[in-house]
Short mmCIF file of C-alpha atoms and ligand atoms in Angstrom, two decimals:
data_model
loop_
_atom_site.label_atom_id
_atom_site.label_comp_id
_atom_site.label_asym_id
_atom_site.label_seq_id
_atom_site.Cartn_x
_atom_site.Cartn_y
_atom_site.Cartn_z
CA UNK A 1156 10.34 22.54 19.59
CA UNK A 1157 10.67 24.81 16.37
CA UNK A 1158 10.43 22.39 13.09
CA UNK A 1159 13.73 21.81 10.88
CA UNK A 1160 13.83 23.69 7.71
CA UNK A 1161 14.75 20.87 5.99
CA UNK A 1162 14.79 16.89 6.58
CA UNK A 1163 17.24 14.26 5.01
CA UNK A 1164 16.77 10.62 4.67
CA UNK A 1165 17.61 7.52 2.93
CA UNK A 1166 15.64 7.53 0.16
CA UNK A 1167 12.41 5.55 1.21
CA UNK A 1168 10.54 2.73 -0.39
CA UNK A 1169 6.99 2.13 -1.08
CA UNK A 1170 6.00 -1.38 0.04
CA UNK A 1171 2.41 -0.95 -1.64
CA UNK A 1172 1.64 0.44 -5.24
CA UNK A 1173 -0.74 0.15 -7.98
CA UNK A 1174 0.85 1.17 -10.92
CA UNK A 1175 -1.44 -0.41 -13.56
CA UNK A 1176 -0.69 -0.63 -17.15
CA UNK A 1177 -0.75 1.02 -20.65
CA UNK A 1178 -1.70 4.79 -20.47
CA UNK A 1179 -2.31 5.45 -16.78
CA UNK A 1180 1.07 3.28 -16.07
CA UNK A 1181 2.60 5.62 -18.56
CA UNK A 1182 0.88 8.67 -16.54
CA UNK A 1183 1.86 7.49 -12.70
CA UNK A 1184 5.23 5.89 -13.18
CA UNK A 1185 7.06 8.63 -12.95
CA UNK A 1186 5.17 10.17 -9.68
CA UNK A 1187 6.27 7.19 -7.58
CA UNK A 1188 9.91 6.66 -9.21
CA UNK A 1189 10.29 10.61 -8.08
CA UNK A 1190 9.97 9.54 -4.40
CA UNK A 1191 10.82 5.91 -4.01
CA UNK A 1192 13.81 3.81 -4.75
CA UNK A 1193 11.85 0.73 -4.66
CA UNK A 1194 8.52 -0.16 -5.08
CA UNK A 1195 6.21 -3.43 -4.36
CA UNK A 1196 3.75 -3.97 -7.33
CA UNK A 1197 0.40 -4.93 -7.11
CA UNK A 1198 -0.68 -7.59 -9.44
CA UNK A 1199 -4.07 -7.06 -9.84
CA UNK A 1200 -4.13 -6.08 -13.27
CA UNK A 1201 -7.08 -7.08 -15.78
CA UNK A 1202 -5.72 -10.21 -16.01
CA UNK A 1203 -4.07 -10.41 -13.02
CA UNK A 1204 -0.35 -11.19 -12.62
CA UNK A 1205 -0.19 -14.79 -11.73
CA UNK A 1206 2.38 -16.32 -13.62
CA UNK A 1207 6.19 -15.86 -13.88
CA UNK A 1208 6.74 -14.79 -17.30
CA UNK A 1209 3.61 -11.94 -16.61
CA UNK A 1210 5.44 -10.39 -13.75
CA UNK A 1211 8.74 -10.23 -15.96
CA UNK A 1212 7.02 -8.87 -19.03
CA UNK A 1213 5.04 -6.18 -16.44
CA UNK A 1214 8.14 -5.29 -14.90
CA UNK A 1215 10.05 -4.55 -18.26
CA UNK A 1216 6.97 -2.56 -19.24
CA UNK A 1217 7.46 -0.30 -16.00
CA UNK A 1218 10.80 -0.10 -16.15
CA UNK A 1219 10.06 1.14 -19.79
CA UNK A 1220 7.80 4.23 -18.16
CA UNK A 1221 9.84 5.39 -15.55
CA UNK A 1222 11.88 8.30 -17.15
CA UNK A 1223 15.98 7.04 -17.78
CA UNK A 1224 17.63 9.55 -15.09
CA UNK A 1225 15.41 8.11 -12.28
CA UNK A 1226 16.73 5.12 -10.47
CA UNK A 1227 13.72 3.02 -9.62
CA UNK A 1228 13.37 -1.13 -9.02
CA UNK A 1229 10.17 -2.47 -9.11
CA UNK A 1230 9.39 -5.27 -6.83
CA UNK A 1231 6.97 -7.88 -8.36
CA UNK A 1232 4.28 -9.82 -6.52
CA UNK A 1233 2.08 -12.78 -7.70
CA UNK A 1234 -1.51 -12.87 -7.64
CA UNK A 1235 -2.85 -15.60 -5.68
CA UNK A 1236 -5.98 -17.72 -6.85
CA UNK A 1237 -7.89 -20.48 -6.09
CA UNK A 1238 -5.47 -23.08 -6.53
CA UNK A 1239 -2.26 -21.25 -7.01
CA UNK A 1240 0.63 -23.32 -8.51
CA UNK A 1241 3.17 -24.01 -5.96
CA UNK A 1242 5.69 -24.68 -8.33
CA UNK A 1243 5.32 -21.41 -9.94
CA UNK A 1244 5.56 -19.89 -6.76
CA UNK A 1245 9.00 -21.07 -6.01
CA UNK A 1246 10.18 -20.88 -8.98
CA UNK A 1247 9.13 -17.25 -9.60
CA UNK A 1248 11.01 -16.62 -6.28
CA UNK A 1249 14.20 -18.85 -7.22
CA UNK A 1250 14.50 -16.45 -10.72
CA UNK A 1251 14.14 -13.19 -8.23
CA UNK A 1252 11.04 -12.16 -9.96
CA UNK A 1253 8.60 -12.73 -7.24
CA UNK A 1254 8.98 -10.74 -3.91
CA UNK A 1255 6.24 -11.43 -2.46
CA UNK A 1256 2.66 -13.27 -3.34
CA UNK A 1257 -1.02 -10.76 -2.65
CA UNK A 1258 -3.77 -12.42 -1.04
CA UNK A 1259 -7.05 -10.72 -1.89
CA UNK A 1260 -10.12 -12.49 -0.69
CA UNK A 1261 -12.65 -13.03 -4.11
CA UNK A 1262 -14.47 -9.44 -4.56
CA UNK A 1263 -13.03 -7.57 -1.69
CA UNK A 1264 -11.94 -5.17 -3.94
CA UNK A 1265 -10.95 -3.33 -6.98
CA UNK A 1266 -9.66 -6.44 -9.57
CA UNK A 1267 -10.18 -9.18 -7.10
CA UNK A 1268 -12.60 -11.28 -8.52
CA UNK A 1269 -10.15 -13.72 -9.40
CA UNK A 1270 -9.26 -13.97 -5.80
CA UNK A 1271 -9.22 -16.50 -3.10
CA UNK A 1272 -12.24 -17.63 -2.21
CA UNK A 1273 -11.16 -19.94 0.74
CA UNK A 1274 -7.98 -20.15 2.65
CA UNK A 1275 -7.87 -24.21 2.18
CA UNK A 1276 -7.91 -23.74 -1.30
CA UNK A 1277 -4.15 -21.83 -1.12
CA UNK A 1278 -2.80 -23.91 1.14
CA UNK A 1279 -0.19 -25.68 -1.09
CA UNK A 1280 1.02 -23.03 -2.42
CA UNK A 1281 1.52 -20.86 0.90
CA UNK A 1282 3.52 -23.76 2.29
CA UNK A 1283 5.73 -23.30 -0.87
CA UNK A 1284 6.09 -19.90 0.66
CA UNK A 1285 6.60 -20.61 3.82
CA UNK A 1286 9.48 -22.97 2.45
CA UNK A 1287 11.04 -20.30 0.04
CA UNK A 1288 10.57 -17.37 2.50
CA UNK A 1289 8.71 -15.35 0.50
CA UNK A 1290 5.97 -13.26 2.20
CA UNK A 1291 2.71 -13.38 1.83
CA UNK A 1292 0.60 -9.52 1.66
CA UNK A 1293 -2.74 -9.58 2.73
CA UNK A 1294 -5.86 -7.51 1.84
CA UNK A 1295 -7.14 -7.88 5.14
CA UNK A 1296 -11.02 -7.65 4.76
CA UNK A 1297 -13.91 -10.13 5.06
CA UNK A 1298 -16.18 -10.03 1.87
CA UNK A 1299 -19.52 -11.35 3.84
CA UNK A 1300 -22.30 -8.83 2.95
CA UNK A 1301 -23.58 -9.34 5.89
CA UNK A 1302 -20.21 -7.72 7.95
CA UNK A 1303 -20.23 -3.93 8.09
CA UNK A 1304 -18.06 -2.23 5.97
CA UNK A 1305 -16.62 -0.62 9.07
CA UNK A 1306 -16.20 -3.76 10.68
CA UNK A 1307 -14.54 -5.86 7.65
CA UNK A 1308 -10.86 -5.85 8.81
CA UNK A 1309 -11.33 -6.30 12.34
CA UNK A 1310 -13.44 -9.67 11.32
CA UNK A 1311 -10.90 -10.63 9.01
CA UNK A 1312 -7.84 -10.69 12.05
CA UNK A 1313 -10.25 -13.25 13.77
CA UNK A 1314 -11.93 -15.12 11.34
CA UNK A 1315 -9.26 -15.60 8.96
CA UNK A 1316 -5.93 -14.07 9.96
CA UNK A 1317 -5.45 -15.63 13.14
CA UNK A 1318 -6.06 -19.15 11.64
CA UNK A 1319 -3.92 -18.50 8.69
CA UNK A 1320 -0.86 -17.96 11.31
CA UNK A 1321 -1.67 -20.91 13.47
CA UNK A 1322 -1.76 -22.80 10.19
CA UNK A 1323 1.60 -21.66 8.13
CA UNK A 1324 4.02 -20.92 11.27
CA UNK A 1325 6.69 -20.04 8.98
CA UNK A 1326 5.20 -17.67 7.30
CA UNK A 1327 5.65 -14.03 7.30
CA UNK A 1328 2.47 -11.63 6.19
CA UNK A 1329 2.01 -7.99 5.71
CA UNK A 1330 -1.39 -6.77 6.61
CA UNK A 1331 -1.51 -3.79 4.20
CA UNK A 1332 -2.85 -0.72 4.28
CA UNK A 1333 -4.19 -1.14 8.32
CA UNK A 1334 -6.87 1.31 8.76
CA UNK A 1335 -7.96 0.28 12.59
CA UNK A 1336 -6.70 0.00 15.95
CA UNK A 1337 -7.65 -3.92 16.10
CA UNK A 1338 -5.27 -3.79 13.09
CA UNK A 1339 -2.32 -2.15 14.96
CA UNK A 1340 -2.62 -4.19 17.57
CA UNK A 1341 -2.84 -7.58 15.97
CA UNK A 1342 0.18 -6.49 14.41
CA UNK A 1343 1.77 -5.83 17.52
CA UNK A 1344 0.73 -8.98 19.25
CA UNK A 1345 2.69 -11.14 16.61
CA UNK A 1346 6.46 -9.44 16.33
CA UNK A 1347 8.78 -11.60 13.34
CA UNK A 1348 5.63 -12.75 11.44
CA UNK A 1349 3.94 -9.55 10.86
CA UNK A 1350 4.38 -6.37 9.49
CA UNK A 1351 2.01 -3.72 8.46
CA UNK A 1352 1.97 -0.68 5.79
CA UNK A 1353 0.12 2.54 6.86
CA UNK A 1354 -1.06 5.03 3.92
CA UNK A 1355 -0.84 8.57 3.82
CA UNK A 1356 -4.41 8.72 3.17
CA UNK A 1357 -5.46 6.64 6.85
CA UNK A 1358 -3.24 9.01 8.54
CA UNK A 1359 -4.75 12.22 7.78
CA UNK A 1360 -8.68 11.61 7.27
CA UNK A 1361 -11.12 9.99 9.16
CA UNK A 1362 -14.46 8.67 7.61
CA UNK A 1363 -16.22 11.56 8.27
CA UNK A 1364 -14.11 13.43 5.48
CA UNK A 1365 -15.77 11.15 2.74
CA UNK A 1366 -19.03 12.97 3.66
CA UNK A 1367 -18.19 16.32 4.02
CA UNK A 1368 -20.71 18.63 2.39
CA UNK A 1369 -21.85 15.85 0.44
CA UNK A 1370 -20.26 12.82 -1.03
CA UNK A 1371 -16.45 13.06 -1.87
CA UNK A 1372 -15.34 10.38 -4.17
CA UNK A 1373 -11.21 11.02 -3.60
CA UNK A 1374 -11.51 10.53 -0.41
CA UNK A 1375 -13.38 6.89 -1.10
CA UNK A 1376 -10.79 3.65 -0.72
CA UNK A 1377 -10.65 0.42 0.56
CA UNK A 1378 -10.28 -0.57 3.27
CA UNK A 1379 -12.82 2.50 3.93
CA UNK A 1380 -11.41 5.20 6.22
CA UNK A 1381 -12.85 4.44 9.92
CA UNK A 1382 -13.17 6.49 13.02
CA UNK A 1383 -11.08 9.22 14.51
CA UNK A 1384 -9.72 6.86 17.29
CA UNK A 1385 -8.51 4.44 14.71
CA UNK A 1386 -6.78 7.26 12.56
CA UNK A 1387 -5.01 8.10 15.81
CA UNK A 1388 -4.04 4.58 16.67
CA UNK A 1389 -2.53 4.23 13.11
CA UNK A 1390 -0.48 7.73 13.81
CA UNK A 1391 0.77 6.07 17.11
CA UNK A 1392 1.64 2.92 15.28
CA UNK A 1393 3.47 4.59 12.22
CA UNK A 1394 5.59 6.91 14.52
CA UNK A 1395 6.08 4.57 17.54
CA UNK A 1396 9.97 2.89 17.44
CA UNK A 1397 8.54 -0.44 16.45
CA UNK A 1398 9.88 -1.97 13.13
CA UNK A 1399 6.77 -3.51 12.38
CA UNK A 1400 5.33 -0.34 10.70
CA UNK A 1401 6.20 0.38 7.43
CA UNK A 1402 5.71 2.56 4.45
CA UNK A 1403 3.03 1.68 2.07
CA UNK A 1404 1.05 4.62 -0.13
CA UNK A 1405 -1.74 2.28 -1.39
CA UNK A 1406 -1.45 4.80 -4.42
CA UNK A 1407 -4.29 3.35 -6.64
CA UNK A 1408 -5.12 5.72 -9.91
CA UNK A 1409 -8.58 5.56 -11.37
CA UNK A 1410 -9.23 8.23 -14.24
CA UNK A 1411 -11.03 11.51 -12.42
CA UNK A 1412 -14.44 10.09 -14.43
CA UNK A 1413 -14.82 6.93 -13.13
CA UNK A 1414 -14.21 8.12 -9.51
CA UNK A 1415 -16.96 10.98 -10.07
CA UNK A 1416 -19.88 8.82 -10.97
CA UNK A 1417 -22.84 7.09 -9.75
CA UNK A 1418 -20.69 4.27 -8.65
CA UNK A 1419 -17.03 5.65 -8.36
CA UNK A 1420 -14.05 3.31 -7.94
CA UNK A 1421 -12.45 2.64 -4.99
CA UNK A 1422 -8.74 4.07 -4.63
CA UNK A 1423 -6.90 7.20 -3.41
CA UNK A 1424 -4.07 8.41 -5.89
CA UNK A 1425 -1.48 9.76 -3.81
CA UNK A 1426 1.82 8.95 -5.31
CA UNK A 1427 3.03 12.85 -5.74
CA UNK A 1428 2.23 14.11 -2.56
CA UNK A 1429 2.78 10.76 -0.33
CA UNK A 1430 6.17 11.76 1.31
CA UNK A 1431 4.97 15.30 1.68
CA UNK A 1432 1.64 13.86 3.89
CA UNK A 1433 3.69 11.28 5.93
CA UNK A 1434 6.16 14.19 6.87
CA UNK A 1435 3.06 16.41 7.71
CA UNK A 1436 1.84 13.90 10.07
CA UNK A 1437 5.37 12.86 11.47
CA UNK A 1438 6.00 16.75 12.15
CA UNK A 1439 2.14 17.51 13.86
CA UNK A 1440 3.04 14.39 16.03
CA UNK A 1441 6.20 15.74 16.87
CA UNK A 1442 8.54 12.51 15.48
CA UNK A 1443 9.99 13.80 12.63
CA UNK A 1444 13.25 11.77 13.84
CA UNK A 1445 11.13 8.40 13.10
CA UNK A 1446 10.56 9.33 9.59
CA UNK A 1447 13.24 7.62 8.12
CA UNK A 1448 13.03 4.30 10.03
CA UNK A 1449 9.31 3.89 8.81
CA UNK A 1450 9.73 5.52 5.42
CA UNK A 1451 13.30 3.86 4.56
CA UNK A 1452 14.16 1.32 7.21
CA UNK A 1453 11.98 -0.90 8.39
CA UNK A 1454 10.65 -2.13 5.53
CA UNK A 1455 13.70 -3.19 3.79
CA UNK A 1456 14.74 -4.92 7.26
CA UNK A 1457 10.85 -6.77 6.90
CA UNK A 1458 11.88 -8.26 3.43
CA UNK A 1459 15.64 -8.97 4.02
CA UNK A 1460 17.16 -6.04 1.43
CA UNK A 1461 19.55 -3.41 2.19
CA UNK A 1462 18.00 0.22 2.96
CA UNK A 1463 18.87 2.46 0.26
CA UNK A 1464 22.34 4.31 0.12
CA UNK A 1465 21.01 7.58 -1.71
CA UNK A 1466 19.82 10.24 0.54
CA UNK A 1467 16.82 12.67 -0.17
CA UNK A 1468 15.96 16.07 1.66
CA UNK A 1469 11.83 17.47 2.22
CA UNK A 1470 11.98 20.68 2.66
CA UNK A 1471 9.09 22.65 5.56
CA UNK A 1472 7.10 24.55 2.39
CA UNK A 1473 3.70 25.08 1.26
CA UNK A 1474 2.98 21.80 -0.71
CA UNK A 1475 3.86 22.48 -4.03
CA UNK A 1476 2.06 19.58 -6.46
CA UNK A 1477 -0.89 19.62 -9.47
CA UNK A 1478 -4.42 18.96 -8.11
CA UNK A 1479 -4.24 16.36 -11.74
CA UNK A 1480 -2.26 14.80 -13.55
CA UNK A 1481 -2.96 14.31 -17.50
CA UNK A 1482 -3.41 10.80 -18.88
CA UNK A 1483 -2.45 12.16 -22.92
CA UNK A 1484 -3.79 8.90 -24.50
CA UNK A 1485 -6.90 8.39 -22.88
CA UNK A 1486 -7.68 12.31 -22.78
CA UNK A 1487 -8.40 12.13 -19.23
CA UNK A 1488 -7.17 13.18 -16.01
CA UNK A 1489 -6.57 11.61 -12.44
CA UNK A 1490 -7.08 13.24 -9.70
CA UNK A 1491 -4.00 14.01 -6.72
CA UNK A 1492 -4.84 13.12 -3.14
CA UNK A 1493 -5.22 16.68 -1.06
CA UNK A 1494 -5.90 16.44 2.70
CA UNK A 1495 -8.38 18.56 3.86
CA UNK A 1496 -5.70 20.36 6.24
CA UNK A 1497 -2.52 21.81 5.76
CA UNK A 1498 0.48 19.97 4.35
CA UNK A 1499 3.74 22.01 4.63
CA UNK A 1500 6.22 20.19 3.45
CA UNK A 1501 8.07 20.06 -0.48
CA UNK A 1502 9.79 16.87 -1.68
O1 DOR B 2811 -8.91 1.28 -2.74
C1 DOR B 2811 -8.59 0.33 -3.40
N1 DOR B 2811 -7.90 0.18 -4.80
N2 DOR B 2811 -8.13 -0.56 -2.45
C2 DOR B 2811 -7.84 -1.33 -3.10
O2 DOR B 2811 -7.53 -2.67 -2.33
C3 DOR B 2811 -7.16 -1.95 -4.36
C4 DOR B 2811 -7.04 -0.53 -4.88
C5 DOR B 2811 -7.17 -0.52 -6.33
O3 DOR B 2811 -6.59 -1.47 -7.13
O4 DOR B 2811 -7.86 0.35 -6.93
ZN1 ZN B 2812 -3.96 -1.90 -2.85
#
């Protein structure tokens, strides 16, 4: 079937974004706001966003960083720590500040040192979230150094997530940035309880890309990309008719110098190219008709929000995006994600 020259869909939302703060926020916010109507904002700042007042103030800084002509709604999340205060969780939800809370297992990834060391320690907070109807967003990797980095997601499902689902029967959970066929199957096995977000980068390359011709730090993120069979499972899930899977870019800016060094940071900055890469994947799978559900409908339905009314159009034309953006206040750049394969869509 010939591809259409354009595709028009409701404005998409991004259900997993790192916008950072200060100079990085100033440089990055516009790129997410150009493409998406709303975004779930990750709270892994230094220090992390754990209080309602901190989240309100951060939301204002984000709004101030977005150009006035763009309509963009930041949806705030609470960073769960050991002993998270149930009253603070409930209050933030009631006051319309928290949309969800984020579970980082301690030391799983960037700025997760204050994360949760044992699920027992957040049980009271999770009970409050169940009552308040507040979803839990999960970085699904175990942190045990004896578990191979490529197995950390699969082990998490069995050791942590399955018991958590049993213990908190009323809790809705998003398994963020799934990277394995086990992750796909686990989400599918829990309709009504579980959603799964999928990034553009995990759809477009497998782990070989990280090492093709040398170490390529801009392909390194956590959870790390897995084997090809897992990438194919993610592509099937994203383009399937299941409403459990939705868009979450996990765009995670780090300045180029902090990626291209002896111990490079984890994270792929994909905000300027996100919808173009998703469109490419859906076109390659012959499923462009499902892009709107994945990008603009399934996420709002999971969170109980209306979809955006505005429409946006993607054009079948060679990708038109910079290979890096500037962070003027730091005199540094952030490298923009580019898959090795062609992207023939423009936003
Ligand atoms: O690659 C990643 N980068 N994974 C995460 O979970 C966090 C993120 C970041 O904040 O840089
Ligand atoms: Zn993330």
